[in-house]
Amino acid sequence: MRSYYCILLVVLLNVGCSPKSIKVINRASVQTQPFKQTIPYTTVKRVMIVKMKLKNNRTYRFLWDTGAAATVINRKVANELGLKTVSSMKVVDSRKTSRRQGIVNLGKVEIAGVKFKNIAAFVIDFPEESVISCYADGGIIGANIISRCNWTIDYQTQQLTFTNSPFNLHTNTQAIPFKTSFSGKMYFQAQLMGKTIQNVLFDSGSSGGLDLSLKFGLKTGLLQQFPSNKSIDGTTQGIYGTRIDTTYLSVIDSLKLGKQMQSSIPVEFGKLSKTKVGNRVLQNFKIHIDFAHKRMLLEPRNAQPYLWITFGVLFKRASNGKVSIGSLFQPSDAAQKGLKVGDEVVAIDDQPVKTFFKDKCHFYDWQFKLNQLDQIKLTLKNKQQIVLQQRPLALKFWQHTND
């Protein structure tokens, strides 16, 4: 149930990597003059969009993503800036698709007047139907920028505060230690139902809850202990697009993050899932991140409980404008009425798809607001008409050896 935004950039250090590439990424630095800035962010499906100025003095929207090994720049913007490739690396996204990508030096960039320099960025040709270009036309701010400051994430006010002043969280007994990758991605330890989970990625680029591998769910017995909703997921996007996965979403009783205990945690198990925690869990806290001492402090806040309602489907739009069933949840109203992944939808509420959506960004705006609708009427290519109702997410026990 991560919807579209689950964007994770991982550099495969053992595949096509060179010391030069790592050196280029690690050159990033921030101004030495003291600073403390608070900036607003907008949200799209719980992920954070902020503004950053590039060397052409234009300001672009970027996804603020602690799970991205390095900053990402849209090829169109890179061409506007006349950037030249200085190195390359093989990069794998959240759907485990890998490609070799060129690295450029953005030079100096600014966030709220704070200057960063020697910023390496991967140049990405986002797929034509990628959601990123609708909300983050610049690309992704990754760990090579984020790890140069100390940050506070305030989900309640939708603000980020960043500074080079010390937080000194190493003296706070409530703080959680974390380790970092070469570029600054954060990994920490958590406990789920008393079972220790190592190397949990802190991923502000994910709109999901806690993501774990299907193997972990079966090995620990959690999928046998808790019922789940099975999803044929063809809509979750990485930086290269989508890839079908079968996932199981459970609501599990307890997650321990440091000394903080959370209940009713959404946990998704999948073959393509990386061990990470996203904003559906993180938004329950005000978070202080001390990169200097590799500690983070989670202050609980009174977040509203999430209401799990769904039509049982998510939709996928092709580059030619055709719309189909992209993901199907089971049990659900949609599954009960016979819908399948890949079924083409030619009309919504009796209006042809080609006129219902103005463009791909209008499509994503509509999809992200589906939970505000009570029902939708779909007309399929075979002329079958199906009316779907919003219903609470249904869970059941699955026979994982046979399904």
Coordinates of C-alpha atoms in Angstrom, one line a residue:
M1 CA 0.0 0.0 0.0
R2 CA 2.9 2.3 -0.7
S3 CA 1.0 3.9 -3.6
Y4 CA 3.3 5.5 -6.2
Y5 CA 6.0 7.2 -4.2
C6 CA 8.5 4.6 -3.0
I7 CA 11.7 5.9 -4.4
L8 CA 14.9 4.4 -3.2
L9 CA 18.3 4.9 -4.8
V10 CA 21.0 2.4 -3.9
V11 CA 24.5 2.4 -5.3
L12 CA 25.8 -1.2 -5.9
L13 CA 29.4 -0.9 -4.5
N14 CA 30.3 -4.3 -5.8
V15 CA 29.1 -3.8 -9.4
G16 CA 30.9 -1.5 -11.8
C17 CA 32.0 0.9 -9.0
S18 CA 35.3 2.8 -8.8
P19 CA 37.1 4.8 -6.1
K20 CA 36.8 7.8 -8.4
S21 CA 32.9 7.7 -8.3
I22 CA 32.9 7.5 -4.5
K23 CA 35.4 10.3 -4.2
V24 CA 33.2 12.5 -6.5
I25 CA 30.1 11.9 -4.4
N26 CA 32.0 12.5 -1.1
R27 CA 33.3 15.9 -2.2
A28 CA 30.0 17.5 -1.2
S29 CA 30.3 20.2 1.5
V30 CA 28.3 23.0 3.1
Q31 CA 29.2 26.5 3.9
T32 CA 31.3 27.0 7.1
Q33 CA 29.5 30.1 8.2
P34 CA 27.0 29.4 10.9
F35 CA 23.4 28.9 9.7
K36 CA 20.0 27.7 10.8
Q37 CA 17.2 27.7 8.4
T38 CA 13.6 26.5 8.5
I39 CA 11.9 25.8 5.2
P40 CA 8.3 24.6 4.4
Y41 CA 7.8 21.5 2.4
T42 CA 4.8 20.3 0.5
T43 CA 3.7 16.7 0.6
V44 CA 2.6 14.3 -2.1
K45 CA 1.5 11.0 -0.6
R46 CA 3.5 11.7 2.5
V47 CA 6.8 12.4 0.8
M48 CA 8.5 15.8 1.1
I49 CA 9.0 18.2 -1.8
V50 CA 11.4 21.2 -1.2
K51 CA 12.9 23.9 -3.4
M52 CA 16.6 24.1 -4.3
K53 CA 18.3 26.7 -6.4
L54 CA 20.8 25.6 -9.0
K55 CA 23.7 27.4 -10.7
N56 CA 21.5 29.0 -13.4
N57 CA 19.7 30.8 -10.5
R58 CA 16.5 28.9 -11.2
T59 CA 14.7 27.2 -8.4
Y60 CA 13.4 23.7 -8.9
R61 CA 11.3 21.3 -6.8
F62 CA 13.2 18.2 -5.4
L63 CA 12.1 15.2 -3.4
W64 CA 13.9 15.2 0.0
D65 CA 15.1 11.6 0.2
T66 CA 17.3 10.3 2.9
G67 CA 17.1 6.9 1.2
A68 CA 18.9 8.1 -2.0
A69 CA 22.6 7.5 -2.0
A70 CA 23.2 10.7 -3.9
T71 CA 21.3 13.6 -5.5
V72 CA 19.5 12.9 -8.7
I73 CA 19.0 15.5 -11.5
N74 CA 16.5 15.2 -14.3
R75 CA 18.3 14.9 -17.6
K76 CA 16.3 17.8 -19.1
V77 CA 17.6 20.1 -16.3
A78 CA 21.1 18.7 -16.7
N79 CA 21.0 19.7 -20.4
E80 CA 19.7 23.2 -19.5
L81 CA 22.8 23.6 -17.2
G82 CA 25.2 22.2 -19.8
L83 CA 26.5 19.6 -17.3
K84 CA 29.2 17.2 -18.4
T85 CA 29.6 13.6 -17.1
V86 CA 32.6 13.2 -14.8
S87 CA 32.1 9.6 -13.7
S88 CA 29.5 6.8 -13.7
M89 CA 28.1 4.1 -11.4
K90 CA 25.7 1.2 -11.7
V91 CA 22.6 2.1 -9.8
V92 CA 19.7 -0.1 -8.6
D93 CA 16.3 1.4 -7.7
S94 CA 13.6 0.3 -5.3
R95 CA 12.2 -2.2 -7.8
K96 CA 15.7 -3.9 -8.1
T97 CA 16.2 -2.6 -11.7
S98 CA 19.8 -1.6 -12.3
R99 CA 21.5 0.6 -14.9
R100 CA 24.8 2.5 -15.3
Q101 CA 24.2 6.2 -14.8
G102 CA 26.4 9.2 -15.5
I103 CA 27.5 11.4 -12.6
V104 CA 27.8 15.2 -13.0
N105 CA 29.0 18.0 -10.7
L106 CA 26.2 20.5 -10.0
G107 CA 28.7 22.8 -8.5
K108 CA 27.1 25.2 -6.1
V109 CA 23.4 24.8 -5.0
E110 CA 21.4 26.7 -2.5
I111 CA 18.6 25.7 -0.1
A112 CA 17.0 28.8 1.6
G113 CA 20.3 30.7 1.0
V114 CA 22.5 28.0 2.5
K115 CA 25.3 27.2 0.0
F116 CA 26.4 23.6 -0.8
K117 CA 29.2 23.0 -3.2
N118 CA 30.8 20.1 -5.2
I119 CA 27.4 18.3 -5.3
A120 CA 27.6 15.2 -7.4
A121 CA 24.3 14.0 -9.0
F122 CA 23.2 11.1 -11.1
V123 CA 21.6 12.1 -14.3
I124 CA 18.4 10.2 -14.8
D125 CA 16.0 9.9 -17.8
F126 CA 12.8 9.4 -15.8
P127 CA 10.3 7.2 -17.7
E128 CA 7.7 9.2 -19.6
E129 CA 4.9 8.2 -17.2
S130 CA 7.0 8.7 -14.1
V131 CA 5.2 10.5 -11.3
I132 CA 8.4 12.4 -10.3
S133 CA 8.3 15.0 -13.1
C134 CA 4.8 16.1 -11.9
Y135 CA 5.9 17.1 -8.4
A136 CA 9.7 17.2 -8.4
D137 CA 10.8 18.7 -11.8
G138 CA 14.4 19.0 -10.6
G139 CA 14.9 15.5 -9.2
I140 CA 15.9 14.2 -5.8
I141 CA 18.0 15.7 -3.0
G142 CA 20.0 12.7 -1.7
A143 CA 22.1 11.8 1.3
N144 CA 25.3 13.5 -0.1
I145 CA 23.6 16.8 0.6
I146 CA 21.4 15.9 3.6
S147 CA 24.2 14.3 5.6
R148 CA 26.2 17.6 5.6
C149 CA 23.8 19.2 8.1
N150 CA 21.8 18.4 11.2
W151 CA 18.0 18.3 10.6
T152 CA 14.7 18.5 12.3
I153 CA 11.7 17.0 10.6
D154 CA 8.4 18.5 11.9
Y155 CA 5.6 16.5 10.2
Q156 CA 2.9 18.5 12.1
T157 CA 4.0 21.9 10.7
Q158 CA 5.4 20.5 7.5
Q159 CA 8.8 22.1 8.0
L160 CA 12.4 21.1 7.8
T161 CA 15.0 22.9 9.9
F162 CA 18.7 22.4 9.1
T163 CA 21.8 23.8 10.7
N164 CA 25.5 23.3 11.2
S165 CA 25.2 24.0 14.9
P166 CA 25.7 20.9 17.1
F167 CA 22.8 18.8 18.4
N168 CA 25.0 16.8 20.8
L169 CA 22.5 13.9 20.8
H170 CA 25.3 11.5 21.9
T171 CA 24.6 12.8 25.4
N172 CA 20.9 12.0 25.2
T173 CA 20.0 8.6 26.5
Q174 CA 16.8 8.6 24.4
A175 CA 18.6 9.1 21.1
I176 CA 19.0 6.1 18.7
P177 CA 22.4 5.4 17.2
F178 CA 22.7 4.9 13.5
K179 CA 25.4 4.1 11.0
T180 CA 25.8 5.6 7.6
S181 CA 26.8 4.4 4.2
F182 CA 29.7 6.1 2.4
S183 CA 27.4 8.8 1.1
G184 CA 25.4 9.3 4.3
K185 CA 22.3 7.0 4.1
M186 CA 21.1 6.2 7.6
Y187 CA 20.7 2.6 9.0
F188 CA 19.6 1.7 12.5
Q189 CA 18.3 -1.2 14.5
A190 CA 14.6 -1.8 15.5
Q191 CA 12.5 -4.5 17.1
L192 CA 9.2 -5.9 15.7
M193 CA 7.3 -8.1 18.1
G194 CA 10.5 -8.6 20.0
K195 CA 12.4 -9.7 16.9
T196 CA 15.5 -7.6 16.1
I197 CA 15.7 -6.1 12.6
Q198 CA 19.2 -5.0 11.6
N199 CA 20.1 -2.3 9.1
V200 CA 16.7 -0.6 8.8
L201 CA 17.0 2.2 6.2
F202 CA 15.6 5.6 7.3
D203 CA 13.8 6.4 4.1
S204 CA 12.0 9.8 3.8
G205 CA 11.5 9.0 0.1
S206 CA 9.0 6.2 0.9
S207 CA 5.4 6.9 1.6
G208 CA 5.0 3.4 3.2
G209 CA 5.4 2.1 6.7
L210 CA 7.9 -0.6 7.6
D211 CA 9.0 -2.7 4.5
L212 CA 10.5 -6.1 5.0
S213 CA 11.4 -9.0 2.7
L214 CA 8.9 -11.8 2.2
K215 CA 11.7 -14.2 3.4
F216 CA 11.9 -12.3 6.7
G217 CA 8.1 -12.5 7.2
L218 CA 8.1 -16.3 6.6
K219 CA 11.3 -17.0 8.5
T220 CA 10.1 -15.2 11.7
G221 CA 6.6 -16.5 11.4
L222 CA 5.1 -13.1 11.4
L223 CA 3.1 -13.8 8.3
Q224 CA 1.7 -16.9 9.9
Q225 CA 0.9 -15.0 13.1
F226 CA -0.8 -12.0 11.6
P227 CA -3.4 -11.8 8.8
S228 CA -2.5 -9.7 5.7
N229 CA -3.9 -8.2 2.6
K230 CA -2.2 -9.6 -0.6
S231 CA -1.4 -7.2 -3.3
I232 CA -0.4 -7.8 -6.9
D233 CA 1.6 -4.6 -7.0
G234 CA 2.3 -3.1 -10.5
T235 CA 2.2 0.6 -9.6
T236 CA 5.0 1.2 -7.0
Q237 CA 7.6 3.2 -8.9
G238 CA 11.3 3.3 -8.7
I239 CA 13.4 5.8 -10.6
Y240 CA 13.2 3.5 -13.7
G241 CA 9.5 2.7 -13.5
T242 CA 7.4 -0.1 -12.2
R243 CA 7.9 -3.9 -11.8
I244 CA 5.3 -6.4 -10.7
D245 CA 5.7 -7.8 -7.1
T246 CA 3.4 -9.7 -4.8
T247 CA 3.3 -8.1 -1.4
Y248 CA 1.5 -8.8 1.9
L249 CA 0.4 -5.9 4.1
S250 CA -0.1 -6.7 7.8
V251 CA -0.9 -4.5 10.7
I252 CA 1.4 -5.7 13.5
D253 CA 1.1 -4.9 17.2
S254 CA 4.4 -3.4 18.2
L255 CA 7.5 -1.8 16.7
K256 CA 10.2 -0.6 19.1
L257 CA 12.4 2.3 17.8
G258 CA 15.0 3.0 20.5
K259 CA 12.9 3.4 23.6
Q260 CA 9.8 4.4 21.7
M261 CA 7.0 1.8 21.2
Q262 CA 4.5 2.1 18.4
S263 CA 1.4 -0.1 18.0
S264 CA -0.7 -1.0 14.9
I265 CA 2.2 -0.7 12.5
P266 CA 1.6 -1.2 8.8
V267 CA 4.2 -3.7 7.7
E268 CA 4.6 -4.8 4.0
F269 CA 6.4 -8.0 3.1
G270 CA 7.5 -8.4 -0.5
K271 CA 10.1 -10.1 -2.7
L272 CA 11.4 -6.8 -4.0
S273 CA 11.1 -5.0 -0.6
K274 CA 14.2 -3.6 1.0
T275 CA 14.4 -3.3 4.8
K276 CA 13.3 0.3 5.4
V277 CA 10.9 2.5 7.3
G278 CA 9.0 5.3 5.5
N279 CA 6.9 8.3 6.3
R280 CA 3.7 6.4 7.3
V281 CA 5.7 5.4 10.5
L282 CA 8.1 8.3 10.7
Q283 CA 5.2 10.9 10.6
N284 CA 4.3 9.8 14.2
F285 CA 7.3 11.7 15.5
K286 CA 9.1 14.9 15.4
I287 CA 12.6 13.8 14.4
H288 CA 16.0 15.3 15.1
I289 CA 19.0 14.0 13.2
D290 CA 22.5 14.5 14.4
F291 CA 24.8 13.4 11.6
A292 CA 27.9 14.6 13.5
H293 CA 27.3 12.1 16.3
K294 CA 25.2 9.6 14.3
R295 CA 22.2 9.8 16.6
M296 CA 18.5 10.6 16.0
L297 CA 15.9 11.6 18.5
L298 CA 12.2 10.6 18.0
E299 CA 9.7 12.8 19.9
P300 CA 6.2 11.2 19.7
R301 CA 3.4 13.4 18.5
N302 CA -0.3 13.0 18.5
A303 CA -0.7 11.9 14.9
Q304 CA -4.2 10.9 13.6
P305 CA -4.6 7.1 13.2
Y306 CA -4.6 6.1 9.5
L307 CA -8.0 4.8 8.3
W308 CA -7.4 1.9 6.0
I309 CA -10.0 2.2 3.3
T310 CA -9.6 1.2 -0.3
F311 CA -11.4 0.4 -3.5
G312 CA -9.1 -2.6 -3.8
V313 CA -7.3 -1.3 -6.9
L314 CA -4.7 1.3 -8.0
F315 CA -4.5 2.4 -11.6
K316 CA -1.7 2.6 -14.1
R317 CA -1.4 5.0 -17.0
A318 CA 0.6 4.2 -20.2
S319 CA 2.5 6.8 -22.3
N320 CA -0.4 6.6 -24.9
G321 CA -2.9 7.6 -22.2
K322 CA -4.5 4.2 -21.8
V323 CA -5.5 3.4 -18.2
S324 CA -5.5 -0.1 -16.7
I325 CA -5.7 -1.9 -13.4
G326 CA -2.1 -1.6 -12.0
S327 CA -2.5 -3.1 -8.6
L328 CA -5.1 -5.4 -7.1
F329 CA -5.6 -6.0 -3.3
Q330 CA -7.1 -9.2 -2.0
P331 CA -9.5 -9.5 -0.2
S332 CA -11.3 -6.5 -1.7
D333 CA -14.4 -5.3 -3.4
A334 CA -12.5 -5.2 -6.7
A335 CA -11.2 -8.7 -6.4
Q336 CA -14.6 -10.0 -5.5
K337 CA -16.1 -8.4 -8.6
G338 CA -13.5 -10.1 -10.9
L339 CA -11.1 -7.3 -11.7
K340 CA -7.6 -8.3 -12.7
V341 CA -4.2 -6.6 -13.1
G342 CA -4.0 -5.4 -16.7
D343 CA -7.7 -5.0 -17.3
E344 CA -8.0 -1.9 -19.5
V345 CA -10.4 0.9 -18.2
V346 CA -12.0 2.9 -21.0
A347 CA -14.3 5.1 -19.0
I348 CA -14.6 6.3 -15.4
D349 CA -18.0 7.4 -14.1
D350 CA -19.3 7.1 -17.7
Q351 CA -16.7 9.6 -19.0
P352 CA -14.1 8.3 -21.5
V353 CA -10.6 8.0 -20.0
K354 CA -9.2 10.1 -22.9
T355 CA -11.2 13.1 -21.7
F356 CA -11.5 12.3 -18.0
F357 CA -7.7 13.0 -17.6
K358 CA -6.1 16.1 -19.1
D359 CA -2.6 14.7 -18.8
K360 CA -0.5 12.3 -16.7
C361 CA -0.2 14.8 -13.8
H362 CA -4.0 15.2 -13.7
F363 CA -4.1 11.4 -13.5
Y364 CA -1.8 11.2 -10.5
D365 CA -3.6 14.0 -8.8
W366 CA -6.8 12.0 -9.1
Q367 CA -5.2 8.8 -8.0
F368 CA -3.7 10.3 -4.9
K369 CA -7.2 11.6 -3.9
L370 CA -9.0 8.3 -4.5
N371 CA -9.6 7.9 -0.7
Q372 CA -11.8 11.0 -0.8
L373 CA -14.4 9.2 -3.1
D374 CA -17.1 6.9 -1.9
Q375 CA -17.5 5.0 -5.1
I376 CA -16.3 4.9 -8.7
K377 CA -17.9 3.3 -11.8
L378 CA -15.5 1.6 -14.2
T379 CA -16.2 0.6 -17.8
L380 CA -13.7 -2.0 -19.1
K381 CA -12.6 -2.5 -22.7
N382 CA -14.9 -5.6 -22.9
K383 CA -17.8 -3.2 -22.0
Q384 CA -18.3 -4.7 -18.6
Q385 CA -19.3 -2.1 -16.0
I386 CA -18.2 -2.4 -12.4
V387 CA -19.1 -0.1 -9.5
L388 CA -16.5 -0.1 -6.7
Q389 CA -17.2 1.0 -3.1
Q390 CA -14.7 2.2 -0.5
R391 CA -14.3 -0.4 2.2
P392 CA -12.0 -1.0 5.1
L393 CA -8.9 -2.9 4.2
A394 CA -9.6 -6.6 4.7
L395 CA -7.1 -9.1 6.0
K396 CA -6.9 -12.9 5.9
F397 CA -4.4 -15.7 6.5
W398 CA -2.7 -17.0 3.4
Q399 CA -1.1 -20.4 2.6
H400 CA 2.2 -19.1 1.5
T401 CA 3.5 -22.4 0.1
N402 CA 0.6 -22.6 -2.4
D403 CA -0.5 -19.1 -3.3

